[in-house]
Coordinates of N, CA, C and O in Angstrom, one line a residue:
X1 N 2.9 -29.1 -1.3 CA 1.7 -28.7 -0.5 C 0.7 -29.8 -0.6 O 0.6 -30.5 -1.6
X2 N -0.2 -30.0 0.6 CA -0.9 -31.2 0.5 C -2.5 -30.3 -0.3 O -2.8 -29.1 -0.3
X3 N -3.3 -31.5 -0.8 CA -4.3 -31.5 -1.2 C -5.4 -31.5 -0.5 O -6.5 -32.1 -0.8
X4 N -5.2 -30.6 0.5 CA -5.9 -31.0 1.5 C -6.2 -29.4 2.0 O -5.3 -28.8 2.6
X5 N -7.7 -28.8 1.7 CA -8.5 -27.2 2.2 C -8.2 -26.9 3.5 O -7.5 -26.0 3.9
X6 N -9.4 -28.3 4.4 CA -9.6 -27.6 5.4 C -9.2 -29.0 6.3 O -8.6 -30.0 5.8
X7 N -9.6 -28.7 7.6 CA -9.2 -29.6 9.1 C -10.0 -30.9 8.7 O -9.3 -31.9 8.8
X8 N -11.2 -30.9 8.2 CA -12.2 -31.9 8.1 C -11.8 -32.8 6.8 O -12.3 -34.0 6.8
X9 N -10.9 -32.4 5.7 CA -10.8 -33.1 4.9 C -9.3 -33.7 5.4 O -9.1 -34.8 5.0
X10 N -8.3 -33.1 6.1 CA -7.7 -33.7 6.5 C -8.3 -34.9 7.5 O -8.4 -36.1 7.2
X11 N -8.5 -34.5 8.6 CA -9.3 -35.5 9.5 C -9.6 -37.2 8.7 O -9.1 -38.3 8.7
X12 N -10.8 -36.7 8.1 CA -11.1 -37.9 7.1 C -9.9 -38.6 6.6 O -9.5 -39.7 6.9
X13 N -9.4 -37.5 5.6 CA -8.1 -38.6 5.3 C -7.1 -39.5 6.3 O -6.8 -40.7 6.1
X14 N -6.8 -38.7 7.2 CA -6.0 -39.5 8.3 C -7.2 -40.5 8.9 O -6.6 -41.2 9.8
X15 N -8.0 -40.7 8.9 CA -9.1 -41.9 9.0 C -8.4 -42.0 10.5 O -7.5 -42.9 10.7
X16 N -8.7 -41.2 11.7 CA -8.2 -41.2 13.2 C -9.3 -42.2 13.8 O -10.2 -42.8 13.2
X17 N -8.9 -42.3 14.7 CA -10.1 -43.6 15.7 C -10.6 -42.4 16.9 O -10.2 -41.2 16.8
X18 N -11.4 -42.8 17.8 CA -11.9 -41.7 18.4 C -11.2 -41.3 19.7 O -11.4 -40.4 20.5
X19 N -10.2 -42.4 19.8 CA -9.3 -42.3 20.8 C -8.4 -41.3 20.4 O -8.0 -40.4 21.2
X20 N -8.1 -41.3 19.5 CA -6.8 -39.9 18.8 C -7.9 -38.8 18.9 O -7.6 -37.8 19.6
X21 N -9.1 -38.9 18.3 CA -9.8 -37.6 18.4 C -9.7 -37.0 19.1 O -9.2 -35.9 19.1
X22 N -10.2 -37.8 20.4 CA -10.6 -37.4 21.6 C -9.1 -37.1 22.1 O -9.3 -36.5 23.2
X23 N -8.2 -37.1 22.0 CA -6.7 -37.3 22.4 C -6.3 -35.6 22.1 O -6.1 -34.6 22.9
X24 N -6.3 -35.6 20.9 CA -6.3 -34.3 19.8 C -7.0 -33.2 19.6 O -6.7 -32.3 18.8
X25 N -8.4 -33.3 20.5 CA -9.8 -32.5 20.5 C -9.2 -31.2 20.7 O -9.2 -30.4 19.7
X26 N -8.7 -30.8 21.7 CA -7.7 -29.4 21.6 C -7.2 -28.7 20.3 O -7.5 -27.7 19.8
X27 N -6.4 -29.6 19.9 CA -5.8 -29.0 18.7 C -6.4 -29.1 17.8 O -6.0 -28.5 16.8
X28 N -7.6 -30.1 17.6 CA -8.3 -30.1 16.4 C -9.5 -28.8 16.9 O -9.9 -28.2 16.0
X29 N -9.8 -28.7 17.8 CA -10.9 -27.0 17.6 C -10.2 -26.0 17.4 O -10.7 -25.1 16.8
X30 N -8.6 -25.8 18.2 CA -8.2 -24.4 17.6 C -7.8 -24.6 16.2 O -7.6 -23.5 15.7
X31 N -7.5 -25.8 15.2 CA -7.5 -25.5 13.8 C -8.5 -25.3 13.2 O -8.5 -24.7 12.1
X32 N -9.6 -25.9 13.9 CA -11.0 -25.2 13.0 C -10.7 -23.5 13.5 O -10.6 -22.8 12.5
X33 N -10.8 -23.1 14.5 CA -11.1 -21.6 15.1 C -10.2 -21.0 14.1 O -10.6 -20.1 13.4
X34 N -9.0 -21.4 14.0 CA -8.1 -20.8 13.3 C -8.4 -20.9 12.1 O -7.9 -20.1 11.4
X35 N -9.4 -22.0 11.2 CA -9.5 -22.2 9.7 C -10.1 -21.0 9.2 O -9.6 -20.5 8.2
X36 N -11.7 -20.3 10.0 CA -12.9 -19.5 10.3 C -11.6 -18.2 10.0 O -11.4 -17.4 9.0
X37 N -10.9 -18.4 11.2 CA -9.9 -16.9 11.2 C -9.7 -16.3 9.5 O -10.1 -15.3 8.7
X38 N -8.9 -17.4 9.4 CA -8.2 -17.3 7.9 C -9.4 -17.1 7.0 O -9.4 -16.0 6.5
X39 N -10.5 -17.9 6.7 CA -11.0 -17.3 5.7 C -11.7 -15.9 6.0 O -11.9 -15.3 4.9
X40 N -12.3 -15.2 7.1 CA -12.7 -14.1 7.3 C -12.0 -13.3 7.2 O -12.4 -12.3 6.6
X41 N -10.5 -13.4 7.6 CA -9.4 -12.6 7.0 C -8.7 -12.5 5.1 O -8.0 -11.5 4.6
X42 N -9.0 -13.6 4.4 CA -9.3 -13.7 3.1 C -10.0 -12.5 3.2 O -9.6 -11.4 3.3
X43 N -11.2 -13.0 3.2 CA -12.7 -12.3 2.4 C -12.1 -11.0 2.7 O -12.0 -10.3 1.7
X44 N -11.6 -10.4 3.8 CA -11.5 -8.9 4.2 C -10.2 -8.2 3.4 O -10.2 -7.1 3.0
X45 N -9.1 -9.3 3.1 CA -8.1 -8.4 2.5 C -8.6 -8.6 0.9 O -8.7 -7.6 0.2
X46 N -9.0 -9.6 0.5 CA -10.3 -9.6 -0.8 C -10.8 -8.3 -1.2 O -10.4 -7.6 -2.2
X47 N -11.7 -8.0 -0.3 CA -12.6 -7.0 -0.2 C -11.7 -5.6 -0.1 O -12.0 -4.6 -0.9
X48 N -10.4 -5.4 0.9 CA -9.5 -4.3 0.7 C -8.8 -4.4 -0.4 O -8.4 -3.3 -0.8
X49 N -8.6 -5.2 -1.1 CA -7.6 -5.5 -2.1 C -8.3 -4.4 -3.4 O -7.9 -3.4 -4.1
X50 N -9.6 -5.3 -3.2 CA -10.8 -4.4 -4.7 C -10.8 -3.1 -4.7 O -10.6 -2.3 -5.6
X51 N -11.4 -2.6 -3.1 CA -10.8 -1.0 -2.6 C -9.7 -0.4 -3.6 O -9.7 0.3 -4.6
X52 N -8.7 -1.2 -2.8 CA -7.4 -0.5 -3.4 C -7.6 -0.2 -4.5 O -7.2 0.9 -4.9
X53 N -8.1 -1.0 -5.4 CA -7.5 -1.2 -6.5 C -8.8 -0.1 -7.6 O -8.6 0.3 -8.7
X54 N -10.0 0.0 -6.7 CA -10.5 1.2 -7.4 C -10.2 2.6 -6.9 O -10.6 3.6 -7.5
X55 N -9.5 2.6 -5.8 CA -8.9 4.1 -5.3 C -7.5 4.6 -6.5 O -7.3 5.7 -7.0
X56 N -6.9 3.3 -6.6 CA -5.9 3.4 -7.5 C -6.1 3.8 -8.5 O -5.3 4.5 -9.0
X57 N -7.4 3.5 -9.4 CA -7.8 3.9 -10.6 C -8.2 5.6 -10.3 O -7.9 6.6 -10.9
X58 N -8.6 5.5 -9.7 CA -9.2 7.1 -9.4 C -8.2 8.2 -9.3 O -8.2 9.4 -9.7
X59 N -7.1 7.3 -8.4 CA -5.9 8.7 -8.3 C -5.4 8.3 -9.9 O -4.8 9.3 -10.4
X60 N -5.4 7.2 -10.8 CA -5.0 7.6 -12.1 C -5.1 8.0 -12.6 O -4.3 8.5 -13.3
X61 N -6.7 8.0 -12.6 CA -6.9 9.1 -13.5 C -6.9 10.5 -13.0 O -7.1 11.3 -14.0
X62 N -6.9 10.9 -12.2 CA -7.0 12.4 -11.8 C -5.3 12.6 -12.1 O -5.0 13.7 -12.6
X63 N -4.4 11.8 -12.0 CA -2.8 12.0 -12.2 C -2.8 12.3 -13.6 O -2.0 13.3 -13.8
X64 N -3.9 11.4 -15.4 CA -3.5 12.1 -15.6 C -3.9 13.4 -16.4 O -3.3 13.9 -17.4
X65 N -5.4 14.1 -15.4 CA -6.0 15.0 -15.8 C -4.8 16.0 -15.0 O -4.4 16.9 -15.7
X66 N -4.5 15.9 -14.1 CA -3.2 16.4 -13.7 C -1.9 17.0 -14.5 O -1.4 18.1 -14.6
X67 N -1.7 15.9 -15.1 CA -0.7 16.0 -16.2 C -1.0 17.0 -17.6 O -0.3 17.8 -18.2
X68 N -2.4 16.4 -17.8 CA -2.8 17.2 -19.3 C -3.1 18.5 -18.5 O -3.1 19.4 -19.3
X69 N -3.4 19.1 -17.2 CA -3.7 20.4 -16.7 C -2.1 20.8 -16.9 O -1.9 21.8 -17.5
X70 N -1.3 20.2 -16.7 CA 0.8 20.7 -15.8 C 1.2 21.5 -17.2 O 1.9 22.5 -17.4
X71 N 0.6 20.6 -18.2 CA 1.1 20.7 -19.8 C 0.4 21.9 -20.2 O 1.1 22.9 -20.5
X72 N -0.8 22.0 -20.4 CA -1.4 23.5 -20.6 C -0.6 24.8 -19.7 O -0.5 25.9 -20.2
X73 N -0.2 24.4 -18.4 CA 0.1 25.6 -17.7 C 1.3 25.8 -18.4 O 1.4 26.7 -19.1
X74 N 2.4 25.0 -18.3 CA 3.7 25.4 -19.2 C 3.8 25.7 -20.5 O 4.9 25.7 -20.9
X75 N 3.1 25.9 -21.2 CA 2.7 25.8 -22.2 C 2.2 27.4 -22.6 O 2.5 28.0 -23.6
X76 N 1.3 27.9 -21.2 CA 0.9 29.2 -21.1 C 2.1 29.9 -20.4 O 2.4 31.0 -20.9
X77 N 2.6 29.6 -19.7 CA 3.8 30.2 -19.0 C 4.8 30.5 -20.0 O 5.2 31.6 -20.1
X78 N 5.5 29.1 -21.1 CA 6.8 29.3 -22.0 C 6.4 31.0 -23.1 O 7.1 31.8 -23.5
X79 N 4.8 30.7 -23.2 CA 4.1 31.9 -24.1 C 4.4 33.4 -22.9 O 5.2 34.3 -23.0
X80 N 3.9 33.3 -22.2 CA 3.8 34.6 -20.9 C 5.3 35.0 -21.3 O 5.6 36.0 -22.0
X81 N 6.3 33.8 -20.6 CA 7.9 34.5 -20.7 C 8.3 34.7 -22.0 O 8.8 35.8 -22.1
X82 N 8.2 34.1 -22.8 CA 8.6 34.4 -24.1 C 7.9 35.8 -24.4 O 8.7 36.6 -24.7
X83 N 7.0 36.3 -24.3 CA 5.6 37.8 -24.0 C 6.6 38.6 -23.5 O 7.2 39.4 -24.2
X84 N 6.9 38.2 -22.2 CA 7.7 39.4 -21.0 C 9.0 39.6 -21.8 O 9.5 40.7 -21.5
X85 N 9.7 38.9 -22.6 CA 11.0 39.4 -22.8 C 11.4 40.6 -23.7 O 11.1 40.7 -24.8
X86 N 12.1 41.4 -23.3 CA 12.3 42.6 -23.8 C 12.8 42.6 -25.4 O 13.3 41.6 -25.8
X87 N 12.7 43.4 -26.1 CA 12.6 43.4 -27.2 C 13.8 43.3 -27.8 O 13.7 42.6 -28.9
X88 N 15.2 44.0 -27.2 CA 16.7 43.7 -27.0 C 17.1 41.9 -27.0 O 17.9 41.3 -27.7
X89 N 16.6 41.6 -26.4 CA 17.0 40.0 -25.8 C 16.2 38.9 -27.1 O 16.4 37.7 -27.4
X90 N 15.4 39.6 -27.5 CA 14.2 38.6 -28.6 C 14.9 38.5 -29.6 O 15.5 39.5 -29.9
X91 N 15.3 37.2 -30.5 CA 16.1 37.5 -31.8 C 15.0 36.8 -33.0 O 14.6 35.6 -33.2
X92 N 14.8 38.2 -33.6 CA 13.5 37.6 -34.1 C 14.1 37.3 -36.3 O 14.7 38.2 -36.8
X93 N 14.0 36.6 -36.8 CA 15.0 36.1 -38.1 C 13.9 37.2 -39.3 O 14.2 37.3 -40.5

């Protein structure tokens, strides 16, 4: 991969004459238009990325107040059924 950010630091380096510029002026403004694209599309998946990544925390933790809720309910249920069973079926030592 070259060492090289953006259009302008390449430019420079290839040290062009104005005849190539001017030759190349097409392709050298849609690489700028296109350079603008890319970093405003950066910044945006940047910015969605951080989103995500606190939505993600949020469903974590509600997953695992979730969990410590799933655990209490089974827990009252194994008691309930164990309660409901008839006295025949209970084998108590």
């Amino acid at each position: 991969m070259s060492d090289y950010k953006t259009v302008d630091e390449l430019l420079a380096f290839k040290n062009l004459t104005q005849e190539e510029l001017e030759l190349h002026r097409d392709l050298i403004e849609e690489c700028r238009h296109n350079e603008i694209k890319i970093t405003e599309y950066c910044a945006c998946t940047k910015e969605n990325i951080e989103r995500m990544a606190e939505i993600l925390d949020d469903v974590s933790g509600k997953m695992v107040a979730l969990s410590l809720a799933l655990q209490d309910i089974i827990g009252v249920a194994e008691d309930t059924s164990l309660r409901m069973l008839p006295e025949d079926k209970f084998f108590r030592e």
